[in-house]
Amino acid sequence: MATLGYRDSGSVVLSKAEALRQAHEKEGERSRLMTWSKRKSPPRRKKDEREEREKEEAAEFEMKLENIIQKRPDKRLKWLQKGMIMVGRKTIKANAFFDLIMDKVFISDVPAEIGTKMKASVLANLHLFSSKQQKALQSESCHFNTFASATSTKDRSKREAKDGEAPRKKKARRGKDSRESDFDSMDSRAPAPKPKAPKRREDRLEDRYERRDER
């Protein structure tokens, strides 16, 4: 069976769109119905300045324990808070950060006030760690719980001091009330003034006559 060639295009039934295209091509013009598109390569992704800055901060962030423990306690607190932010951004690894803060040397020479803030920061960001790490941070054996006991003893001493002051105030009030009651009892013991006897009719008449004579 013979096949059709380019010379047999006039004898082949074409679609309307194809016939219009060939007619325009014969005239030497491109058909306006044809779409001539050029594939454009996707633009290169520009590096975000923010991502670059975060990577630089992560590279400069201290991750050696011997250098961290040389910082002052307040600087260690700032380091902890900044590290939590970087773990959330996934610029540093959570496991490496967890190993650093779980070392007991990390909280050496840390006062109770700063240690309480450290513990609050860790517990507020538990979602950054795995379930196993969360259990370790929440366990009673965790060294961050020592700050809770220190603060509780302080609160207990303050409460005891307030409780000691309260009975003293009550005793002072009782003494004042007792003195006032003594004065009231003394007033009650004093003889009451006798009521004046009403004047008789004869006395009233005498008073009237005396008034008339004076006039």
PDB file of N, CA, C and O in Angstrom, residues 7-62:
ATOM      1  N   ARG A   7       3.613  15.797  -1.563  1.00  0.00           N
ATOM      2  CA  ARG A   7       2.986  16.267  -2.800  1.00  0.00           C
ATOM      3  C   ARG A   7       1.486  15.971  -2.840  1.00  0.00           C
ATOM      4  O   ARG A   7       0.753  16.551  -3.607  1.00  0.00           O
ATOM      5  N   ASP A   8       1.042  15.017  -2.045  1.00  0.00           N
ATOM      6  CA  ASP A   8      -0.361  14.618  -2.040  1.00  0.00           C
ATOM      7  C   ASP A   8      -1.195  15.424  -1.047  1.00  0.00           C
ATOM      8  O   ASP A   8      -2.310  15.036  -0.701  1.00  0.00           O
ATOM      9  N   SER A   9      -0.681  16.549  -0.566  1.00  0.00           N
ATOM     10  CA  SER A   9      -1.418  17.323   0.439  1.00  0.00           C
ATOM     11  C   SER A   9      -2.691  17.925  -0.138  1.00  0.00           C
ATOM     12  O   SER A   9      -3.676  18.113   0.549  1.00  0.00           O
ATOM     13  N   GLY A  10      -2.702  18.219  -1.462  1.00  0.00           N
ATOM     14  CA  GLY A  10      -3.906  18.798  -2.053  1.00  0.00           C
ATOM     15  C   GLY A  10      -5.031  17.807  -2.211  1.00  0.00           C
ATOM     16  O   GLY A  10      -6.194  18.193  -2.338  1.00  0.00           O
ATOM     17  N   SER A  11      -4.729  16.529  -2.276  1.00  0.00           N
ATOM     18  CA  SER A  11      -5.751  15.507  -2.475  1.00  0.00           C
ATOM     19  C   SER A  11      -6.250  14.882  -1.187  1.00  0.00           C
ATOM     20  O   SER A  11      -7.079  13.980  -1.224  1.00  0.00           O
ATOM     21  N   VAL A  12      -5.719  15.317  -0.064  1.00  0.00           N
ATOM     22  CA  VAL A  12      -6.095  14.752   1.244  1.00  0.00           C
ATOM     23  C   VAL A  12      -7.079  15.700   1.914  1.00  0.00           C
ATOM     24  O   VAL A  12      -6.917  16.924   1.876  1.00  0.00           O
ATOM     25  N   VAL A  13      -8.110  15.137   2.486  1.00  0.00           N
ATOM     26  CA  VAL A  13      -9.102  15.958   3.199  1.00  0.00           C
ATOM     27  C   VAL A  13      -8.485  16.443   4.501  1.00  0.00           C
ATOM     28  O   VAL A  13      -8.053  15.660   5.348  1.00  0.00           O
ATOM     29  N   LEU A  14      -8.405  17.770   4.656  1.00  0.00           N
ATOM     30  CA  LEU A  14      -7.809  18.387   5.826  1.00  0.00           C
ATOM     31  C   LEU A  14      -8.887  19.018   6.704  1.00  0.00           C
ATOM     32  O   LEU A  14      -9.993  19.309   6.248  1.00  0.00           O
ATOM     33  N   SER A  15      -8.512  19.252   7.920  1.00  0.00           N
ATOM     34  CA  SER A  15      -9.431  19.980   8.806  1.00  0.00           C
ATOM     35  C   SER A  15      -9.450  21.446   8.423  1.00  0.00           C
ATOM     36  O   SER A  15      -8.582  21.936   7.706  1.00  0.00           O
ATOM     37  N   LYS A  16     -10.457  22.157   8.933  1.00  0.00           N
ATOM     38  CA  LYS A  16     -10.585  23.571   8.599  1.00  0.00           C
ATOM     39  C   LYS A  16      -9.401  24.374   9.107  1.00  0.00           C
ATOM     40  O   LYS A  16      -8.873  25.257   8.411  1.00  0.00           O
ATOM     41  N   ALA A  17      -8.947  24.067  10.325  1.00  0.00           N
ATOM     42  CA  ALA A  17      -7.827  24.798  10.907  1.00  0.00           C
ATOM     43  C   ALA A  17      -6.546  24.549  10.129  1.00  0.00           C
ATOM     44  O   ALA A  17      -5.768  25.472   9.858  1.00  0.00           O
ATOM     45  N   GLU A  18      -6.334  23.289   9.702  1.00  0.00           N
ATOM     46  CA  GLU A  18      -5.139  22.965   8.927  1.00  0.00           C
ATOM     47  C   GLU A  18      -5.177  23.628   7.556  1.00  0.00           C
ATOM     48  O   GLU A  18      -4.161  24.102   7.047  1.00  0.00           O
ATOM     49  N   ALA A  19      -6.352  23.666   6.949  1.00  0.00           N
ATOM     50  CA  ALA A  19      -6.490  24.311   5.633  1.00  0.00           C
ATOM     51  C   ALA A  19      -6.193  25.803   5.727  1.00  0.00           C
ATOM     52  O   ALA A  19      -5.515  26.376   4.864  1.00  0.00           O
ATOM     53  N   LEU A  20      -6.659  26.462   6.816  1.00  0.00           N
ATOM     54  CA  LEU A  20      -6.374  27.888   6.996  1.00  0.00           C
ATOM     55  C   LEU A  20      -4.887  28.123   7.215  1.00  0.00           C
ATOM     56  O   LEU A  20      -4.302  29.083   6.723  1.00  0.00           O
ATOM     57  N   ARG A  21      -4.268  27.228   7.941  1.00  0.00           N
ATOM     58  CA  ARG A  21      -2.835  27.373   8.227  1.00  0.00           C
ATOM     59  C   ARG A  21      -2.030  27.268   6.941  1.00  0.00           C
ATOM     60  O   ARG A  21      -1.129  28.079   6.681  1.00  0.00           O
ATOM     61  N   GLN A  22      -2.354  26.288   6.104  1.00  0.00           N
ATOM     62  CA  GLN A  22      -1.625  26.112   4.843  1.00  0.00           C
ATOM     63  C   GLN A  22      -1.859  27.286   3.897  1.00  0.00           C
ATOM     64  O   GLN A  22      -0.959  27.715   3.172  1.00  0.00           O
ATOM     65  N   ALA A  23      -3.094  27.833   3.943  1.00  0.00           N
ATOM     66  CA  ALA A  23      -3.388  28.972   3.071  1.00  0.00           C
ATOM     67  C   ALA A  23      -2.546  30.177   3.473  1.00  0.00           C
ATOM     68  O   ALA A  23      -2.015  30.899   2.627  1.00  0.00           O
ATOM     69  N   HIS A  24      -2.392  30.412   4.755  1.00  0.00           N
ATOM     70  CA  HIS A  24      -1.577  31.536   5.218  1.00  0.00           C
ATOM     71  C   HIS A  24      -0.102  31.307   4.923  1.00  0.00           C
ATOM     72  O   HIS A  24       0.635  32.251   4.608  1.00  0.00           O
ATOM     73  N   GLU A  25       0.341  30.056   5.037  1.00  0.00           N
ATOM     74  CA  GLU A  25       1.743  29.772   4.761  1.00  0.00           C
ATOM     75  C   GLU A  25       2.067  29.975   3.279  1.00  0.00           C
ATOM     76  O   GLU A  25       3.159  30.389   2.930  1.00  0.00           O
ATOM     77  N   LYS A  26       1.126  29.671   2.402  1.00  0.00           N
ATOM     78  CA  LYS A  26       1.362  29.877   0.972  1.00  0.00           C
ATOM     79  C   LYS A  26       1.522  31.351   0.658  1.00  0.00           C
ATOM     80  O   LYS A  26       2.281  31.751  -0.218  1.00  0.00           O
ATOM     81  N   GLU A  27       0.761  32.173   1.364  1.00  0.00           N
ATOM     82  CA  GLU A  27       0.855  33.610   1.140  1.00  0.00           C
ATOM     83  C   GLU A  27       2.111  34.213   1.748  1.00  0.00           C
ATOM     84  O   GLU A  27       2.385  35.396   1.561  1.00  0.00           O
ATOM     85  N   GLY A  28       2.848  33.436   2.497  1.00  0.00           N
ATOM     86  CA  GLY A  28       4.076  33.926   3.115  1.00  0.00           C
ATOM     87  C   GLY A  28       3.860  34.640   4.433  1.00  0.00           C
ATOM     88  O   GLY A  28       4.738  35.365   4.905  1.00  0.00           O
ATOM     89  N   GLU A  29       2.724  34.442   5.028  1.00  0.00           N
ATOM     90  CA  GLU A  29       2.434  35.046   6.323  1.00  0.00           C
ATOM     91  C   GLU A  29       2.161  33.945   7.343  1.00  0.00           C
ATOM     92  O   GLU A  29       1.603  32.898   7.011  1.00  0.00           O
ATOM     93  N   ARG A  30       2.498  34.253   8.516  1.00  0.00           N
ATOM     94  CA  ARG A  30       2.220  33.313   9.610  1.00  0.00           C
ATOM     95  C   ARG A  30       0.769  33.478  10.058  1.00  0.00           C
ATOM     96  O   ARG A  30       0.256  34.599  10.134  1.00  0.00           O
ATOM     97  N   SER A  31       0.162  32.418  10.288  1.00  0.00           N
ATOM     98  CA  SER A  31      -1.222  32.476  10.723  1.00  0.00           C
ATOM     99  C   SER A  31      -1.319  33.087  12.114  1.00  0.00           C
ATOM    100  O   SER A  31      -0.537  32.775  13.012  1.00  0.00           O
ATOM    101  N   ARG A  32      -2.272  33.996  12.241  1.00  0.00           N
ATOM    102  CA  ARG A  32      -2.497  34.606  13.558  1.00  0.00           C
ATOM    103  C   ARG A  32      -3.175  33.642  14.516  1.00  0.00           C
ATOM    104  O   ARG A  32      -3.216  33.876  15.718  1.00  0.00           O
ATOM    105  N   LEU A  33      -3.742  32.580  13.962  1.00  0.00           N
ATOM    106  CA  LEU A  33      -4.389  31.592  14.816  1.00  0.00           C
ATOM    107  C   LEU A  33      -3.393  30.649  15.479  1.00  0.00           C
ATOM    108  O   LEU A  33      -3.742  29.963  16.421  1.00  0.00           O
ATOM    109  N   MET A  34      -2.168  30.618  14.987  1.00  0.00           N
ATOM    110  CA  MET A  34      -1.157  29.719  15.538  1.00  0.00           C
ATOM    111  C   MET A  34      -0.458  30.370  16.718  1.00  0.00           C
ATOM    112  O   MET A  34      -0.188  31.574  16.705  1.00  0.00           O
ATOM    113  N   THR A  35      -0.178  29.588  17.697  1.00  0.00           N
ATOM    114  CA  THR A  35       0.502  30.076  18.896  1.00  0.00           C
ATOM    115  C   THR A  35       1.963  29.694  18.811  1.00  0.00           C
ATOM    116  O   THR A  35       2.314  28.505  18.743  1.00  0.00           O
ATOM    117  N   TRP A  36       2.773  30.728  18.797  1.00  0.00           N
ATOM    118  CA  TRP A  36       4.220  30.506  18.756  1.00  0.00           C
ATOM    119  C   TRP A  36       4.791  30.881  20.123  1.00  0.00           C
ATOM    120  O   TRP A  36       4.882  32.038  20.494  1.00  0.00           O
ATOM    121  N   SER A  37       5.110  29.900  20.919  1.00  0.00           N
ATOM    122  CA  SER A  37       5.605  30.144  22.273  1.00  0.00           C
ATOM    123  C   SER A  37       7.014  29.600  22.417  1.00  0.00           C
ATOM    124  O   SER A  37       7.385  28.632  21.746  1.00  0.00           O
ATOM    125  N   LYS A  38       7.725  30.225  23.290  1.00  0.00           N
ATOM    126  CA  LYS A  38       9.094  29.799  23.570  1.00  0.00           C
ATOM    127  C   LYS A  38       9.190  29.411  25.036  1.00  0.00           C
ATOM    128  O   LYS A  38       8.782  30.177  25.908  1.00  0.00           O
ATOM    129  N   ARG A  39       9.662  28.222  25.273  1.00  0.00           N
ATOM    130  CA  ARG A  39       9.786  27.756  26.649  1.00  0.00           C
ATOM    131  C   ARG A  39      10.873  28.540  27.368  1.00  0.00           C
ATOM    132  O   ARG A  39      12.007  28.606  26.892  1.00  0.00           O
ATOM    133  N   LYS A  40      10.449  29.128  28.494  1.00  0.00           N
ATOM    134  CA  LYS A  40      11.398  29.896  29.301  1.00  0.00           C
ATOM    135  C   LYS A  40      11.865  29.046  30.471  1.00  0.00           C
ATOM    136  O   LYS A  40      11.067  28.358  31.121  1.00  0.00           O
ATOM    137  N   SER A  41      13.123  29.108  30.698  1.00  0.00           N
ATOM    138  CA  SER A  41      13.660  28.384  31.847  1.00  0.00           C
ATOM    139  C   SER A  41      13.238  29.089  33.136  1.00  0.00           C
ATOM    140  O   SER A  41      13.149  30.326  33.172  1.00  0.00           O
ATOM    141  N   PRO A  42      12.915  28.351  34.190  1.00  0.00           N
ATOM    142  CA  PRO A  42      12.485  28.986  35.439  1.00  0.00           C
ATOM    143  C   PRO A  42      13.591  29.881  35.998  1.00  0.00           C
ATOM    144  O   PRO A  42      14.778  29.558  35.895  1.00  0.00           O
ATOM    145  N   PRO A  43      13.204  31.021  36.519  1.00  0.00           N
ATOM    146  CA  PRO A  43      14.227  31.927  37.065  1.00  0.00           C
ATOM    147  C   PRO A  43      14.951  31.305  38.250  1.00  0.00           C
ATOM    148  O   PRO A  43      14.375  30.536  39.017  1.00  0.00           O
ATOM    149  N   ARG A  44      16.199  31.613  38.352  1.00  0.00           N
ATOM    150  CA  ARG A  44      16.984  31.078  39.451  1.00  0.00           C
ATOM    151  C   ARG A  44      16.483  31.650  40.781  1.00  0.00           C
ATOM    152  O   ARG A  44      16.178  32.831  40.894  1.00  0.00           O
ATOM    153  N   ARG A  45      16.388  30.776  41.745  1.00  0.00           N
ATOM    154  CA  ARG A  45      15.881  31.187  43.056  1.00  0.00           C
ATOM    155  C   ARG A  45      16.934  32.038  43.769  1.00  0.00           C
ATOM    156  O   ARG A  45      18.057  31.615  43.988  1.00  0.00           O
ATOM    157  N   LYS A  46      16.490  33.248  44.105  1.00  0.00           N
ATOM    158  CA  LYS A  46      17.410  34.124  44.832  1.00  0.00           C
ATOM    159  C   LYS A  46      17.474  33.692  46.291  1.00  0.00           C
ATOM    160  O   LYS A  46      16.474  33.392  46.928  1.00  0.00           O
ATOM    161  N   LYS A  47      18.671  33.706  46.806  1.00  0.00           N
ATOM    162  CA  LYS A  47      18.849  33.326  48.209  1.00  0.00           C
ATOM    163  C   LYS A  47      18.271  34.413  49.101  1.00  0.00           C
ATOM    164  O   LYS A  47      18.544  35.592  48.937  1.00  0.00           O
ATOM    165  N   ASP A  48      17.478  33.952  50.003  1.00  0.00           N
ATOM    166  CA  ASP A  48      16.846  34.901  50.918  1.00  0.00           C
ATOM    167  C   ASP A  48      17.897  35.447  51.885  1.00  0.00           C
ATOM    168  O   ASP A  48      18.696  34.702  52.451  1.00  0.00           O
ATOM    169  N   GLU A  49      17.854  36.763  52.064  1.00  0.00           N
ATOM    170  CA  GLU A  49      18.814  37.390  52.982  1.00  0.00           C
ATOM    171  C   GLU A  49      18.594  36.922  54.415  1.00  0.00           C
ATOM    172  O   GLU A  49      19.543  36.771  55.187  1.00  0.00           O
ATOM    173  N   ARG A  50      17.330  36.700  54.744  1.00  0.00           N
ATOM    174  CA  ARG A  50      17.026  36.237  56.100  1.00  0.00           C
ATOM    175  C   ARG A  50      17.619  34.861  56.365  1.00  0.00           C
ATOM    176  O   ARG A  50      18.182  34.609  57.436  1.00  0.00           O
ATOM    177  N   GLU A  51      17.498  33.962  55.387  1.00  0.00           N
ATOM    178  CA  GLU A  51      18.061  32.619  55.557  1.00  0.00           C
ATOM    179  C   GLU A  51      19.577  32.673  55.684  1.00  0.00           C
ATOM    180  O   GLU A  51      20.166  31.936  56.494  1.00  0.00           O
ATOM    181  N   GLU A  52      20.199  33.529  54.905  1.00  0.00           N
ATOM    182  CA  GLU A  52      21.652  33.668  55.008  1.00  0.00           C
ATOM    183  C   GLU A  52      22.065  34.183  56.379  1.00  0.00           C
ATOM    184  O   GLU A  52      23.037  33.704  56.978  1.00  0.00           O
ATOM    185  N   ARG A  53      21.306  35.172  56.886  1.00  0.00           N
ATOM    186  CA  ARG A  53      21.626  35.718  58.201  1.00  0.00           C
ATOM    187  C   ARG A  53      21.453  34.671  59.298  1.00  0.00           C
ATOM    188  O   ARG A  53      22.264  34.580  60.234  1.00  0.00           O
ATOM    189  N   GLU A  54      20.377  33.861  59.194  1.00  0.00           N
ATOM    190  CA  GLU A  54      20.146  32.811  60.186  1.00  0.00           C
ATOM    191  C   GLU A  54      21.250  31.753  60.141  1.00  0.00           C
ATOM    192  O   GLU A  54      21.675  31.237  61.185  1.00  0.00           O
ATOM    193  N   LYS A  55      21.720  31.436  58.937  1.00  0.00           N
ATOM    194  CA  LYS A  55      22.813  30.457  58.825  1.00  0.00           C
ATOM    195  C   LYS A  55      24.101  31.000  59.440  1.00  0.00           C
ATOM    196  O   LYS A  55      24.850  30.269  60.086  1.00  0.00           O
ATOM    197  N   GLU A  56      24.341  32.289  59.235  1.00  0.00           N
ATOM    198  CA  GLU A  56      25.541  32.898  59.822  1.00  0.00           C
ATOM    199  C   GLU A  56      25.458  32.895  61.354  1.00  0.00           C
ATOM    200  O   GLU A  56      26.443  32.618  62.039  1.00  0.00           O
ATOM    201  N   GLU A  57      24.264  33.208  61.891  1.00  0.00           N
ATOM    202  CA  GLU A  57      24.088  33.182  63.348  1.00  0.00           C
ATOM    203  C   GLU A  57      24.274  31.772  63.898  1.00  0.00           C
ATOM    204  O   GLU A  57      24.857  31.592  64.972  1.00  0.00           O
ATOM    205  N   ALA A  58      23.763  30.781  63.168  1.00  0.00           N
ATOM    206  CA  ALA A  58      23.919  29.394  63.617  1.00  0.00           C
ATOM    207  C   ALA A  58      25.381  28.960  63.582  1.00  0.00           C
ATOM    208  O   ALA A  58      25.836  28.201  64.451  1.00  0.00           O
ATOM    209  N   ALA A  59      26.129  29.455  62.599  1.00  0.00           N
ATOM    210  CA  ALA A  59      27.554  29.106  62.517  1.00  0.00           C
ATOM    211  C   ALA A  59      28.344  29.746  63.652  1.00  0.00           C
ATOM    212  O   ALA A  59      29.300  29.160  64.163  1.00  0.00           O
ATOM    213  N   GLU A  60      27.916  30.962  64.071  1.00  0.00           N
ATOM    214  CA  GLU A  60      28.618  31.661  65.148  1.00  0.00           C
ATOM    215  C   GLU A  60      28.140  31.240  66.535  1.00  0.00           C
ATOM    216  O   GLU A  60      28.772  31.597  67.535  1.00  0.00           O
ATOM    217  N   PHE A  61      27.025  30.513  66.605  1.00  0.00           N
ATOM    218  CA  PHE A  61      26.457  30.131  67.904  1.00  0.00           C
ATOM    219  C   PHE A  61      27.359  29.121  68.603  1.00  0.00           C
ATOM    220  O   PHE A  61      27.789  28.128  68.014  1.00  0.00           O
ATOM    221  N   GLU A  62      27.641  29.375  69.881  1.00  0.00           N
ATOM    222  CA  GLU A  62      28.559  28.527  70.653  1.00  0.00           C
ATOM    223  C   GLU A  62      27.901  27.193  70.985  1.00  0.00           C
ATOM    224  O   GLU A  62      26.793  27.136  71.513  1.00  0.00           O
TER     225      GLU A  62
END
